[in-house]
mmCIF file of C-alpha atoms in Angstrom:
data_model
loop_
_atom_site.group_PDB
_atom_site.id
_atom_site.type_symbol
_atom_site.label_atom_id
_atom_site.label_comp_id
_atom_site.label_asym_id
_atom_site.label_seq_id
_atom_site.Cartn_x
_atom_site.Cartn_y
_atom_site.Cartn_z
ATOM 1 C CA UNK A 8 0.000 0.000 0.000
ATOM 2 C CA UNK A 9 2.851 2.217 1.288
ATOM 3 C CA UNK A 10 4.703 1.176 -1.973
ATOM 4 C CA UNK A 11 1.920 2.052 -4.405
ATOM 5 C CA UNK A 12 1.945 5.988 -2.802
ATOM 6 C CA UNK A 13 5.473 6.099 -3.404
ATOM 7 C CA UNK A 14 4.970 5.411 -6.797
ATOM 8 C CA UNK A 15 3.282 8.107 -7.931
ATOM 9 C CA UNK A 16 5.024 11.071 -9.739
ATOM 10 C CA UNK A 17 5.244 14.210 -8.197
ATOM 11 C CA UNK A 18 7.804 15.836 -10.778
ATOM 12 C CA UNK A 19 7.212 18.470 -13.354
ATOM 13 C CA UNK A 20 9.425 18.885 -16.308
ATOM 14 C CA UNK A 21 11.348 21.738 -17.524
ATOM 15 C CA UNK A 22 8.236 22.795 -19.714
ATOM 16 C CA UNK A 23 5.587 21.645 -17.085
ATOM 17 C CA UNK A 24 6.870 24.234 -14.883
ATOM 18 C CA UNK A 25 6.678 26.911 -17.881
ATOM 19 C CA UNK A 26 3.116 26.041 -18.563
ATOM 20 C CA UNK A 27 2.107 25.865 -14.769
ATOM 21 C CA UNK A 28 3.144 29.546 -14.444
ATOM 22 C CA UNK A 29 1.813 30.247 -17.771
ATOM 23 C CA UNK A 30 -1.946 29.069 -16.974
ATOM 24 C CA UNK A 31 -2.379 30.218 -13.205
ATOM 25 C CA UNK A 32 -1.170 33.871 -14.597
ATOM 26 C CA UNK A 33 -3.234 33.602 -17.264
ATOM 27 C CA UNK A 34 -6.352 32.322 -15.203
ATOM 28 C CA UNK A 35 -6.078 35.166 -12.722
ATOM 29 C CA UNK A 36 -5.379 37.977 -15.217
ATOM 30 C CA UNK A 37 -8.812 36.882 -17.427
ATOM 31 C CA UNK A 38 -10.748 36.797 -14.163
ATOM 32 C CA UNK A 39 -9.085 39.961 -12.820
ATOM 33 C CA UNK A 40 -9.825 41.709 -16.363
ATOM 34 C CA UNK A 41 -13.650 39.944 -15.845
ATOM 35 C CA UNK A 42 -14.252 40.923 -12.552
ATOM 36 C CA UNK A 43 -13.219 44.595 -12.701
ATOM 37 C CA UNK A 44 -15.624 45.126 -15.717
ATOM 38 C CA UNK A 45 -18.265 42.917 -13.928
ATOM 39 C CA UNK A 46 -18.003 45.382 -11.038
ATOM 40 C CA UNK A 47 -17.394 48.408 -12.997
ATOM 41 C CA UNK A 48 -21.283 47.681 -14.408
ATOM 42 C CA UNK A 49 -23.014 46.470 -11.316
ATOM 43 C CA UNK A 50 -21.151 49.105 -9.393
ATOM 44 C CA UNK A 51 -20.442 46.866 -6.548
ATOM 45 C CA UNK A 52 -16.936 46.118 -5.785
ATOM 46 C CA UNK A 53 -17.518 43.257 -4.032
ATOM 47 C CA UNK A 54 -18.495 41.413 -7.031
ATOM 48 C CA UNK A 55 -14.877 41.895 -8.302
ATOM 49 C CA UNK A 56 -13.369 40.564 -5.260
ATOM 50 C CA UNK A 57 -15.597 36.948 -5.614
ATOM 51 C CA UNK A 58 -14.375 36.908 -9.461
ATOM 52 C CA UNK A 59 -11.061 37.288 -8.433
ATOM 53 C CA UNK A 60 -11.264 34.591 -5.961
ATOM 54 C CA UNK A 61 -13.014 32.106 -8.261
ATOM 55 C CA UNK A 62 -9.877 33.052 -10.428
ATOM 56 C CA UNK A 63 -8.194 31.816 -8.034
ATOM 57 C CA UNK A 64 -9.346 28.718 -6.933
ATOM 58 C CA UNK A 65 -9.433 27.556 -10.103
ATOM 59 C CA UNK A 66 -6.075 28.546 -11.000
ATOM 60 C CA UNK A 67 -4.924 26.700 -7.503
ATOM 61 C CA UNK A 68 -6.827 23.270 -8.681
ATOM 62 C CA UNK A 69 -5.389 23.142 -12.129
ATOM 63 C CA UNK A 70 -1.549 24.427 -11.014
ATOM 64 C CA UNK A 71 -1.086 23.065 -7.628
ATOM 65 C CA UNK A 72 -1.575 19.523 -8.234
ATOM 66 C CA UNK A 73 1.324 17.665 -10.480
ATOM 67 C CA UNK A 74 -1.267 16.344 -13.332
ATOM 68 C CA UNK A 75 0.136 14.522 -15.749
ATOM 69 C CA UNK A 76 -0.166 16.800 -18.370
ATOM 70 C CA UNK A 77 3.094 18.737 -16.976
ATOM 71 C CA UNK A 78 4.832 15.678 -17.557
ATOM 72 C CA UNK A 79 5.188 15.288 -21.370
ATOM 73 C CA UNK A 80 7.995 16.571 -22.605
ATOM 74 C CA UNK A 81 11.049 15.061 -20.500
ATOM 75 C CA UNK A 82 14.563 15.254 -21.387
ATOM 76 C CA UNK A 83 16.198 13.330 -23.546
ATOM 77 C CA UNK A 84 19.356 11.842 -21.729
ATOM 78 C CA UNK A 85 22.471 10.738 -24.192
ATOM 79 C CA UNK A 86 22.339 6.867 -23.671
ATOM 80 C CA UNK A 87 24.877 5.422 -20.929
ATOM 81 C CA UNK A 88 28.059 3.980 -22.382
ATOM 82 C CA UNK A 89 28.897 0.387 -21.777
ATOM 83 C CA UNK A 90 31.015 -0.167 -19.101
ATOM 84 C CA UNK A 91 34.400 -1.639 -20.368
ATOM 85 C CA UNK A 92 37.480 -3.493 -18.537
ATOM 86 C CA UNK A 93 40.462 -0.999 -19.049
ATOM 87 C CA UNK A 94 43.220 -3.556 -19.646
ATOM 88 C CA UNK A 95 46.978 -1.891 -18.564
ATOM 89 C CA UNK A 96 49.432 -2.149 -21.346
ATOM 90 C CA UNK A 97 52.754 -3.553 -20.572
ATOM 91 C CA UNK A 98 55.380 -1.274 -21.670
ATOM 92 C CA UNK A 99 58.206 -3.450 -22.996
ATOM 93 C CA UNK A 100 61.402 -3.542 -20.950
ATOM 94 C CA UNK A 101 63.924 -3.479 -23.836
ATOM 95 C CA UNK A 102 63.110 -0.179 -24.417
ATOM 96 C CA UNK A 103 64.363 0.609 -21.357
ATOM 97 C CA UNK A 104 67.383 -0.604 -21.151
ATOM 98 C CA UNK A 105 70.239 1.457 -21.725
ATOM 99 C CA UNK A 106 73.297 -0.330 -23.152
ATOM 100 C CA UNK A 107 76.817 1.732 -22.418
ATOM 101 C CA UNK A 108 78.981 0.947 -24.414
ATOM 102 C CA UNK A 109 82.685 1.772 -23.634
ATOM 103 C CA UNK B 30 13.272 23.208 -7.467
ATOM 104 C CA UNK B 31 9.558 23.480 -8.366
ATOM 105 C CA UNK B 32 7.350 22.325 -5.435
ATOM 106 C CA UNK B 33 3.869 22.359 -4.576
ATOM 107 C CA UNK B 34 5.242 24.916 -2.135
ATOM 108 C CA UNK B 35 6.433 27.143 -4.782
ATOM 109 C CA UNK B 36 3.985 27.172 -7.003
ATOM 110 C CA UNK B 37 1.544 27.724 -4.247
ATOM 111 C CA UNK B 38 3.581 30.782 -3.201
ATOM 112 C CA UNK B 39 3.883 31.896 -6.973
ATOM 113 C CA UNK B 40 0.438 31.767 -7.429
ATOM 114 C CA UNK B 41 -0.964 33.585 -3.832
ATOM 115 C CA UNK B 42 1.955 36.946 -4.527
ATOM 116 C CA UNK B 43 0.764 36.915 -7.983
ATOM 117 C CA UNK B 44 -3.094 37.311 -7.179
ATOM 118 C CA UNK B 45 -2.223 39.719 -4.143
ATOM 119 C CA UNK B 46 -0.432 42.030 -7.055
ATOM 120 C CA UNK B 47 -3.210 41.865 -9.339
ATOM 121 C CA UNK B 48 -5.931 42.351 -6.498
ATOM 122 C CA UNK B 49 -4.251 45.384 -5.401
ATOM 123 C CA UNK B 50 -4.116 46.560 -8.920
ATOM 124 C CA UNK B 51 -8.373 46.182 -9.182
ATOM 125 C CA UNK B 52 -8.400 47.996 -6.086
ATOM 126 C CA UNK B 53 -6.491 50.591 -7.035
ATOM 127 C CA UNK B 54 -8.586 50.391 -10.383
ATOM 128 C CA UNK B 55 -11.508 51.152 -8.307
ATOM 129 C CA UNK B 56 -10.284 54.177 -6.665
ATOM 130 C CA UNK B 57 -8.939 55.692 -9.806
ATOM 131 C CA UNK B 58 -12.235 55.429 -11.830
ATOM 132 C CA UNK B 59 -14.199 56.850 -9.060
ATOM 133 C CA UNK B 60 -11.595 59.180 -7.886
ATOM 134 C CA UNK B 61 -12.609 62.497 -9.979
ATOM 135 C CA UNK B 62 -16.279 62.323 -9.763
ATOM 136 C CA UNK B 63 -18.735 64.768 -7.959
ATOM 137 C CA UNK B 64 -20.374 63.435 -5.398
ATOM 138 C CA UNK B 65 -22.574 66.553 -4.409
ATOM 139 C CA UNK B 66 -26.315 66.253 -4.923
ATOM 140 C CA UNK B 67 -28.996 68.866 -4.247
ATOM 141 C CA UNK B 68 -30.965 68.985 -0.488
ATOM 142 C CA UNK B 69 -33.722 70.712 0.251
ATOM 143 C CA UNK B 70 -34.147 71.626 3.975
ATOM 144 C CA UNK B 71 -37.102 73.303 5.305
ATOM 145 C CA UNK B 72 -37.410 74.752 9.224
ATOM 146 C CA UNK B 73 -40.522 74.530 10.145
ATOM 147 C CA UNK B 74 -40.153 75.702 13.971
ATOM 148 C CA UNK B 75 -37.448 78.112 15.418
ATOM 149 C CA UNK B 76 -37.428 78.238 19.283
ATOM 150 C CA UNK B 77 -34.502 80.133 21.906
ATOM 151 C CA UNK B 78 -34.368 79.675 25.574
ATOM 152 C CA UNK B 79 -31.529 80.849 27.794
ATOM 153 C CA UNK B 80 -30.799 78.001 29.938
ATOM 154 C CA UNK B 81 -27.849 77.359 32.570
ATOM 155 C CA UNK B 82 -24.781 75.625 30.363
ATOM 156 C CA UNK B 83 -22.965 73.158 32.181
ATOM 157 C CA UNK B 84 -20.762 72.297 29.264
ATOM 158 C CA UNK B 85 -19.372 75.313 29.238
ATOM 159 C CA UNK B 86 -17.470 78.430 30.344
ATOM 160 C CA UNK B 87 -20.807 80.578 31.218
ATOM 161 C CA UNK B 88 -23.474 80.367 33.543
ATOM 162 C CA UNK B 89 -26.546 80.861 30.936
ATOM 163 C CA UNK B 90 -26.304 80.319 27.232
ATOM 164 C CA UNK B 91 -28.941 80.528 24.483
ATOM 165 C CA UNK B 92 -30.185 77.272 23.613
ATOM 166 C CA UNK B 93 -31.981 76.802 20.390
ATOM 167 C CA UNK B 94 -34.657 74.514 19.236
ATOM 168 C CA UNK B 95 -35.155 73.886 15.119
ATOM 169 C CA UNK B 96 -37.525 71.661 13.898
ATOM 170 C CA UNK B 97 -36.808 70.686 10.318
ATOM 171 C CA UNK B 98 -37.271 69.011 7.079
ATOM 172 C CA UNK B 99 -34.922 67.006 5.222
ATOM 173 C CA UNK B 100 -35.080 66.182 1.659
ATOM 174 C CA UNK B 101 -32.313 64.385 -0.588
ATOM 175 C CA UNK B 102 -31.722 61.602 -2.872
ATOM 176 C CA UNK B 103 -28.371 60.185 -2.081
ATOM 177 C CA UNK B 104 -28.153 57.936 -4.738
ATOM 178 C CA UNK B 105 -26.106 59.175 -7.490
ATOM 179 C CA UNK B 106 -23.269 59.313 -4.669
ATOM 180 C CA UNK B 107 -23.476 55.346 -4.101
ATOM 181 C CA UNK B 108 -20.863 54.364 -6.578
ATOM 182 C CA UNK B 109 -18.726 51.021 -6.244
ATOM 183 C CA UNK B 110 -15.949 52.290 -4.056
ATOM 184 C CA UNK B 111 -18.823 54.294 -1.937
ATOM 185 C CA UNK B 112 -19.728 52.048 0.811
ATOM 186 C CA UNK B 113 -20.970 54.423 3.712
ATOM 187 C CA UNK B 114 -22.251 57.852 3.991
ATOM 188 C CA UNK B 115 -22.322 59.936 7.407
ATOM 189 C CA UNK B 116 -24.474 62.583 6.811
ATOM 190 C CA UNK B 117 -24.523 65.591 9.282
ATOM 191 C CA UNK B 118 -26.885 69.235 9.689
ATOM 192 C CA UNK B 119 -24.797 71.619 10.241
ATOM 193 C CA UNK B 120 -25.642 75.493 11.465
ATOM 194 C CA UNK B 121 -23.128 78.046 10.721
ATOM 195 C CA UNK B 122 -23.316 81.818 12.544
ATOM 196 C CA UNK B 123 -21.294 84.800 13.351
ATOM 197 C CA UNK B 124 -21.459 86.491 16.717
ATOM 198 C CA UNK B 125 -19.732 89.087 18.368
ATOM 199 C CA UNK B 126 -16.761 86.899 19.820
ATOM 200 C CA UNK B 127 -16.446 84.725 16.947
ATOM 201 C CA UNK B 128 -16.885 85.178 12.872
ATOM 202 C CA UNK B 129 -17.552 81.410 11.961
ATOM 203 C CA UNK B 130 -19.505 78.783 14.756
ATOM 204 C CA UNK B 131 -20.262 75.652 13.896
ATOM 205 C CA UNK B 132 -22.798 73.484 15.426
ATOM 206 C CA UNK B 133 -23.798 70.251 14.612
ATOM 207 C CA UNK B 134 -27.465 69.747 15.149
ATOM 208 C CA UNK B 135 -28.592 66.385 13.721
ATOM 209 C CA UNK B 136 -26.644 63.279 11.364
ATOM 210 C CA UNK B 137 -27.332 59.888 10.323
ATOM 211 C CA UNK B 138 -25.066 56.825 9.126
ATOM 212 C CA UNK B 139 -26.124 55.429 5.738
ATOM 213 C CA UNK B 140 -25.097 52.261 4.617
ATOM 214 C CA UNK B 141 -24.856 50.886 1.567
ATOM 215 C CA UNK B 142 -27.883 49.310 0.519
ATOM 216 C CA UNK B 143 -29.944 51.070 3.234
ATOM 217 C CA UNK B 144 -32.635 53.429 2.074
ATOM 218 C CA UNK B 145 -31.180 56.247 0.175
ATOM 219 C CA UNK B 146 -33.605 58.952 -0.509
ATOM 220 C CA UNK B 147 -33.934 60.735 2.539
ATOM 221 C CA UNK B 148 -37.340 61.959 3.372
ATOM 222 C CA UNK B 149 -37.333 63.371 6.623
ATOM 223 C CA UNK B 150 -40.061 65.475 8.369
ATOM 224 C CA UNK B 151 -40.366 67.406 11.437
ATOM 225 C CA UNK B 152 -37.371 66.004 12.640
ATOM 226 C CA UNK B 153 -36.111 67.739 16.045
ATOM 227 C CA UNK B 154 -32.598 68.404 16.450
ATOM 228 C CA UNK B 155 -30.734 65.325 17.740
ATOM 229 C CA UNK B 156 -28.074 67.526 19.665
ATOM 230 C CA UNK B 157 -28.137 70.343 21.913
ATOM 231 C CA UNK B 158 -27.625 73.855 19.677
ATOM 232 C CA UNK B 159 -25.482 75.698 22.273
ATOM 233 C CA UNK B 160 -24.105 78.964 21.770
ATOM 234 C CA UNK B 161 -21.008 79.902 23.855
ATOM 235 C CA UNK B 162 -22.702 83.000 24.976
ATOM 236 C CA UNK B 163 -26.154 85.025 23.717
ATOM 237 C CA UNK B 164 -25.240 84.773 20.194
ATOM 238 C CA UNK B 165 -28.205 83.203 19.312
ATOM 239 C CA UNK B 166 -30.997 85.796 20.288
ATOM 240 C CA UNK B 167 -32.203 88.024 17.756
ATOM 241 C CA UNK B 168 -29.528 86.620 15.423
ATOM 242 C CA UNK B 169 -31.121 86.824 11.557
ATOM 243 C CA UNK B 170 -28.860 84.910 9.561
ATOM 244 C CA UNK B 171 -28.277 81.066 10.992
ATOM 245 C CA UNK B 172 -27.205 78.440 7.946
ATOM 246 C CA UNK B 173 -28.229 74.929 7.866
ATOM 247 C CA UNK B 174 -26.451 72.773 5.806
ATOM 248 C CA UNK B 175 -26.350 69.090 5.010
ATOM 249 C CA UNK B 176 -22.903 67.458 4.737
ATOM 250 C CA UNK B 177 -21.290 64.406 4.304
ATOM 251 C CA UNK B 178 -18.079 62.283 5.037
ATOM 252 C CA UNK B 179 -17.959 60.115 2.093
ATOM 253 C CA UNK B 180 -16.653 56.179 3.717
ATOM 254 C CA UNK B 181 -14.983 54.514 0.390
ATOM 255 C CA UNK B 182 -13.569 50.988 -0.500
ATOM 256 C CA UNK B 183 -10.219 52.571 -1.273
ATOM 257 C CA UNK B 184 -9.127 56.091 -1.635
ATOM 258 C CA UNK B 185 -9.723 59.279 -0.181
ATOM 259 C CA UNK B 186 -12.123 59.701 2.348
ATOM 260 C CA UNK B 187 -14.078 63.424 1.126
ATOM 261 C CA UNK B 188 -16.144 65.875 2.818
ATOM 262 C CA UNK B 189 -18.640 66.674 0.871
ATOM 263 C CA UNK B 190 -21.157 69.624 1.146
ATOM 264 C CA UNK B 191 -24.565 69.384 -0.516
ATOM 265 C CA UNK B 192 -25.876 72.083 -2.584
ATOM 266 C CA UNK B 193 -28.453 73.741 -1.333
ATOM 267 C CA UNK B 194 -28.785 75.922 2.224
ATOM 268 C CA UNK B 195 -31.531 76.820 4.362
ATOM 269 C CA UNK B 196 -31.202 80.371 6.412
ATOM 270 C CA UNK B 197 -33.405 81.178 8.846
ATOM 271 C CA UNK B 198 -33.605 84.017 11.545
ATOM 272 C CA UNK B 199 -33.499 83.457 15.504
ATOM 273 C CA UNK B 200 -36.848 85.080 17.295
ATOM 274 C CA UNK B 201 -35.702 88.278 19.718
ATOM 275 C CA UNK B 202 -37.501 86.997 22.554
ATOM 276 C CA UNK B 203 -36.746 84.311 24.749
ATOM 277 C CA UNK B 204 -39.003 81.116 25.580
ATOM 278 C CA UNK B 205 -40.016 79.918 28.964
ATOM 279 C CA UNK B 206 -42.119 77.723 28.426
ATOM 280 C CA UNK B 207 -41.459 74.500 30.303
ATOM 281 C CA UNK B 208 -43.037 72.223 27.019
ATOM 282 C CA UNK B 209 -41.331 72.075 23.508
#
């Protein structure tokens, strides 16, 4: 059971967290814009104060939550190289020999 | 690092900007607009009596009595940053000791969404119309007028004076009758 919790993703991606920001700001500036002409014509301010915070409950449901749909464009690692033995070379020892010759 | 946290943060600064933006939107749209309407008052009794003054420096002081009427329609002042009105009578004198007095004689709170076209009649005044001396006998030209402290959502909180005065003329003789 404990497992199953675990194994849920939490993460956003790169462009997840662009379109997160991009829809809560978006969300509160429509209702903002909504609910200052709503109250500009029913002349109650009020009004633009409950738009504003329907704005932002919805904006707090759809960006608060990691959905899946901020999960679609992950990066694209370079695939892992093969792990292989690294064999020593054994330098030949006539090389290093230095005949003197008198 | 993108969290729940931060997003939650992100999201609660961002609407606090923009909500203090509307608000400030409110304010400006209503700031330059005139919020003086027309008021009839009619006095329909005048009475002076020279009573003892405990409130202040003197023994005696004149003490008048006005019985008035009050029309006004408030409404073109109820805007959406308007959300209270405190309405007060005013009577403005001179005497000898002192050009301008003020005295409050009457006011009224009125809400928003309360009744705002006031229709007032033979309405006594709700506070005691002291003079500091005998200013008040024989005195010809006493002003009422109807003002206003203007309560808004956000802005500047205006005193506003309502067009339209009512002057009326103090009797020379004292009352002493014990009824009014």
């Amino acid at each position: 059971m404990l497992s199953m919790f675990k194994s849920i993703p939490t993460h956003m991606d790169y462009k997840g967290q662009k379109l997160a920001e991009q829809i809560f700001q978006g969300i509160i500036l429509v209702s903002a814009a909504i609910g200052f002409i709503y109250g500009l014509i029913v002349q109650q301010f009020g009004w633009t104060v409950y738009i504003m915070l329907a704005g932002f409950t919805v904006s707090c449901l759809l960006t608060l939550p990691p959905w899946p749909m901020y999960r679609k464009s992950p990066l694209n690692w370079q695939p892992a190289l093969p792990e292989t033995p690294a064999e020593t070379r054994e330098k030949p020892q006539e090389n290093q020999k230095k005949k003197k010759h008198k | 690092m993108n969290t729940v946290l931060s997003r939650a943060n992100s999201l609660f600064a961002f609407s606090l900007s923009v909500m203090a933006a509307l608000t400030f939107g409110c304010f400006i749209t209503t700031a330059f607009k005139d919020r003086s309407v027309p008021v009839d008052i009619h006095v329909s009794k005048v009475m002076i009596k020279n009573v003892d003054d405990f409130t202040g420096p003197r023994e005696r002081s004149d003490l008048g009595f006005v019985t008035f009427d009050l029309f006004a329609n408030l409404q073109p002042i109820f805007d959406w940053n308007v959300k209270e009105l405190f309405l007060y009578l005013t009577a403005e004198y001179s005497t000898k000791s002192n050009t301008l007095n003020q005295v409050v004689l009457w006011d009224k709170i009125v809400l928003r969404g309360d009744n705002t076209k006031l229709n007032l009649k033979d309405v006594k005044s709700k506070y005691f119309f002291f003079d500091d001396g005998n200013g008040l006998r024989a005195n010809k030209n006493i002003t009422l007028t109807l003002s206003w402290n203007v309560v808004p959502n956000a802005g500047i909180l205006p005193l506003v004076m309502g067009s339209g005065h009512k002057s009326l003329a103090f009797p020379e003789t004292y009352e002493t009758a014990k009824s009014y």
